[in-house]
Coordinates of C-alpha atoms and ligand atoms in Angstrom, one line a residue:
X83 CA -5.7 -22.4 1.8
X84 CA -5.9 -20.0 -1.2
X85 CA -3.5 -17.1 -1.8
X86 CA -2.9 -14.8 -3.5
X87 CA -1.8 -14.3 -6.4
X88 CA 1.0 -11.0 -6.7
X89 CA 2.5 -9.3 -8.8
X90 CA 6.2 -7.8 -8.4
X91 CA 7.2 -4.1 -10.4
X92 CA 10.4 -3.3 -10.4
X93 CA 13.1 -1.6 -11.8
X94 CA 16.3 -1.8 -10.5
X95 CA 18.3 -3.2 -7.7
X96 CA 15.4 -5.6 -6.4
X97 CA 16.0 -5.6 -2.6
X98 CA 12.5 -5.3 -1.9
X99 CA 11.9 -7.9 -4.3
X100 CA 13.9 -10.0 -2.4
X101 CA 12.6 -9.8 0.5
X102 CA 9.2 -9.8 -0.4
X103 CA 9.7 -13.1 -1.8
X104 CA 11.8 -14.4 1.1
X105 CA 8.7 -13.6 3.3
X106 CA 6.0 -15.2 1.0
X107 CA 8.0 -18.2 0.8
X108 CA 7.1 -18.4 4.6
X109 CA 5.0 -21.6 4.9
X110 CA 2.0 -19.1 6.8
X111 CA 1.9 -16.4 3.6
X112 CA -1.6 -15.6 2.1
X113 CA 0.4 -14.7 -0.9
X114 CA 2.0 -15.9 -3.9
X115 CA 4.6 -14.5 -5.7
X116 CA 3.6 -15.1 -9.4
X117 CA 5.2 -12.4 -11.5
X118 CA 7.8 -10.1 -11.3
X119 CA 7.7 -6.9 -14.5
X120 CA 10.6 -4.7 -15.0
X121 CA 10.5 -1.8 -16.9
X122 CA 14.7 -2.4 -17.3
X123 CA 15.9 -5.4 -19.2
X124 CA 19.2 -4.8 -16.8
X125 CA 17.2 -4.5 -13.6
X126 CA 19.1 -6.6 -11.1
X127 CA 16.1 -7.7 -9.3
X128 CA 15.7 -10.0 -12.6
X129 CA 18.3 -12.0 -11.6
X130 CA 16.8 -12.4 -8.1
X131 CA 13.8 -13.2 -9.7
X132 CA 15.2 -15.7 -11.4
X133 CA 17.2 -17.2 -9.2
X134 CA 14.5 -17.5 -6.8
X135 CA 12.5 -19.4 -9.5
X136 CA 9.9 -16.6 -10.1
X137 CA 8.5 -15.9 -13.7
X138 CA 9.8 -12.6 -14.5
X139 CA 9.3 -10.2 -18.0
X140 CA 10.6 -6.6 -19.1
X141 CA 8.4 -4.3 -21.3
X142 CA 10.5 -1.0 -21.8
X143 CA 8.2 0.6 -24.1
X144 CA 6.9 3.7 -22.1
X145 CA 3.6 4.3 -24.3
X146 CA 1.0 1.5 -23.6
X147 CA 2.8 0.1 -20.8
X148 CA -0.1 -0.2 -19.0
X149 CA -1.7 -1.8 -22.4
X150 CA 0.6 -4.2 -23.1
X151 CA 1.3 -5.8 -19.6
X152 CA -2.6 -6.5 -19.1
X153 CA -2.8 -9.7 -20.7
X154 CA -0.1 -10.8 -17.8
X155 CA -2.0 -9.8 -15.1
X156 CA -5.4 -11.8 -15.4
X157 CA -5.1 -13.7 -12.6
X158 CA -3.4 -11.5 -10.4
X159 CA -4.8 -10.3 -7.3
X160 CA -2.4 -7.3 -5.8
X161 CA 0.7 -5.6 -7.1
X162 CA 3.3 -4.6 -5.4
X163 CA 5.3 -1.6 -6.8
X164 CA 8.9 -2.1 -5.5
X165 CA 11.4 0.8 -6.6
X166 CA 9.1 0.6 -9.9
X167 CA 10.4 4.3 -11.5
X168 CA 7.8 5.4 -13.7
X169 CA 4.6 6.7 -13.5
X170 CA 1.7 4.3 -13.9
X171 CA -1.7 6.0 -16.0
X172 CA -4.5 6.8 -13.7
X173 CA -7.0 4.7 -15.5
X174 CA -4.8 1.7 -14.7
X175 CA -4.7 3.1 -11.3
X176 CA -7.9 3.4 -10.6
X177 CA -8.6 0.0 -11.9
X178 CA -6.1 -1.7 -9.5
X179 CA -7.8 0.6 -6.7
X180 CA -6.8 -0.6 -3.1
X181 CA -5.0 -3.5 -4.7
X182 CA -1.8 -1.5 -6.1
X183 CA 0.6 -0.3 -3.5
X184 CA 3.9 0.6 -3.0
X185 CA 7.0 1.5 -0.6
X186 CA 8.4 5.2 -0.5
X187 CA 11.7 5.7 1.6
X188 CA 10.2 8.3 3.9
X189 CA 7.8 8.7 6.8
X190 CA 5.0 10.0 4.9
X191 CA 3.3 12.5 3.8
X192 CA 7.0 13.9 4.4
X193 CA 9.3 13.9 1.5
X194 CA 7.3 12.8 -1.4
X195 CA 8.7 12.1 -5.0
X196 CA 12.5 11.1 -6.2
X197 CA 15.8 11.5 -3.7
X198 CA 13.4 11.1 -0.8
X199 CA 16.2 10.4 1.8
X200 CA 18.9 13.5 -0.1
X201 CA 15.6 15.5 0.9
X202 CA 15.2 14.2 4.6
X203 CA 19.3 15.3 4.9
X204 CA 19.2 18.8 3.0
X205 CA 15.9 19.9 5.3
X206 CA 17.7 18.7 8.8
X207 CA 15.0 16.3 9.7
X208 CA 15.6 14.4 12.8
X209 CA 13.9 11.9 11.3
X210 CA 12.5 10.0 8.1
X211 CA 11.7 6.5 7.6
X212 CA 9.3 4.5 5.3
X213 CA 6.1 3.8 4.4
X214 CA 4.0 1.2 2.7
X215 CA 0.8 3.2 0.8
X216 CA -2.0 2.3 -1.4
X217 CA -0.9 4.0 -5.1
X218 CA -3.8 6.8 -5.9
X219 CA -3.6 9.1 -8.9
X220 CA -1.6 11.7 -6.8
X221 CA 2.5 10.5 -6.5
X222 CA 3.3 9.0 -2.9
X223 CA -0.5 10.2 -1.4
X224 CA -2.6 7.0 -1.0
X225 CA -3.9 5.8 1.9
X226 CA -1.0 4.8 4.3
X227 CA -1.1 1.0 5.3
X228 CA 2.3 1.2 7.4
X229 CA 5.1 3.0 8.2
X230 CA 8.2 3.1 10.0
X231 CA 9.9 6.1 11.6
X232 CA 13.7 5.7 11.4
X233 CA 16.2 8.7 13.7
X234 CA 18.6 10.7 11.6
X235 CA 21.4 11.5 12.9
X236 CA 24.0 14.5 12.8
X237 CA 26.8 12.1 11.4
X238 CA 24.2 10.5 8.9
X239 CA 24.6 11.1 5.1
X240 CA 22.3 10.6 2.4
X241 CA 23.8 7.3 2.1
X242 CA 23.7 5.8 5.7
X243 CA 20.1 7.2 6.2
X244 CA 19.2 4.9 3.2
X245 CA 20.8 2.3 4.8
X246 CA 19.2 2.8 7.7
X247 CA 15.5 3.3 6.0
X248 CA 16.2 -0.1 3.7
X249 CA 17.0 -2.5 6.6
X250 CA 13.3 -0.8 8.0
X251 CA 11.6 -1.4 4.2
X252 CA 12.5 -5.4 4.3
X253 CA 10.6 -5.4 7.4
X254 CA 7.5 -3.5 6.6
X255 CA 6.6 -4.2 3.1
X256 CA 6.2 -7.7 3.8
X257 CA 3.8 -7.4 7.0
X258 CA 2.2 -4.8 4.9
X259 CA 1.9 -7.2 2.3
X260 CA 0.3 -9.8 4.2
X261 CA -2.1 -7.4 5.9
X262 CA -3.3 -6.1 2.5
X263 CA -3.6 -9.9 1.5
X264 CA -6.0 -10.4 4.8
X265 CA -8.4 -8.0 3.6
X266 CA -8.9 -8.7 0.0
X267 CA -9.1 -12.4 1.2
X268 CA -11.9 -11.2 3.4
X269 CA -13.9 -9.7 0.6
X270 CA -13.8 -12.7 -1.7
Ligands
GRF110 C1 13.6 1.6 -2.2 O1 14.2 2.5 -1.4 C2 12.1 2.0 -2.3 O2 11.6 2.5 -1.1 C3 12.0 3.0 -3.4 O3 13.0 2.5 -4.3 C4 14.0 1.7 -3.7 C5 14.0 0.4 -4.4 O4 15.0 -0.4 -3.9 N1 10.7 3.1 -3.9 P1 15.1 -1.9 -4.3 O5 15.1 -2.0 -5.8 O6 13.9 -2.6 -3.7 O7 16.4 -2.5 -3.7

């Protein structure tokens, strides 16, 4: 059967990575892990990467990011942004169009941009969650390929509603994963 091929971006902590990676290694996954880019040489998710036997690079340089990972990427298929903090240009964008998405740690289009589950507690919501989205030019606003609500509670804090929202994300990113994989396997 042929997969494919993914790319990982990350830059920190890796837990999506992680699971992402878990759930490919599934024996029924249209997808291959291939590559995982972190713009942090002291990312954490390297270590999972490597551990988990998955090529894995860091490119810090901000300017001509884009540029300079391109030759890595020739035979990838998808790329899954995965707590990847910074900005990607909009020509690259557009060139990866419906094959670039990522996970945001709120029910969409609710709480967009950084400290998305501080926001959820400062405006009272009784509820935020997460959601899987194609990456378009405008942050956190692509099409929305799944989501997950998650309750907040009155005792919940910033940090138990991220709790709460991660355990969610390591279930939805790889089904959404998979579903994006079915699709562009059904255009080839
Ligand atoms: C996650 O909460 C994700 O939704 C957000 O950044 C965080 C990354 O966490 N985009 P991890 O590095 O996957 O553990």
């Amino acid at each position: 059967m042929r997969k494919l091929k993914a790319a990982i971006f990350i830059s920190g902590r890796g837990s999506n990575l992680e699971s992402l990676i878990k759930s490919t290694n599934k024996k029924n996954s249209l997808v291959d892990i291939c590559l995982v880019i972190s713009n942090n040489p002291s990312a954490k998710g390297l270590i999972i990467a490597n551990k988990k036997k998955v090529p894995a690079i860091y490119v810090v340089q901000k300017k001509n990011f884009e540029k300079k990972i391109t030759k890595y990427l020739k035979d990838i298929d998808v790329i899954c942004l995965a707590g990847f903090m910074q900005v990607l240009a909009a020509d690259f964008v557009n060139r990866w169009d419906s094959r670039l998405i990522n996970i945001h740690p709120s029910y969409l289009p609710k709480f967009k941009g950084l400290n998305a589950q501080e926001q959820a507690i400062k405006a009272k919501s009784t509820f935020s969650g997460c959601t899987v989205h194609y990456v378009s030019s405008k942050i956190d606003s692509g099409e929305i390929i799944l989501q997950k609500k998650v309750k907040i509670l009155k005792k919940d804090n910033t940090e138990s509603l991220s709790k709460k929202i991660l355990i969610e994300e390591h279930k939805i990113y790889p089904r959404a994963l998979q579903m994006v994989a079915r699709r562009l396997l059904k255009q080839k």
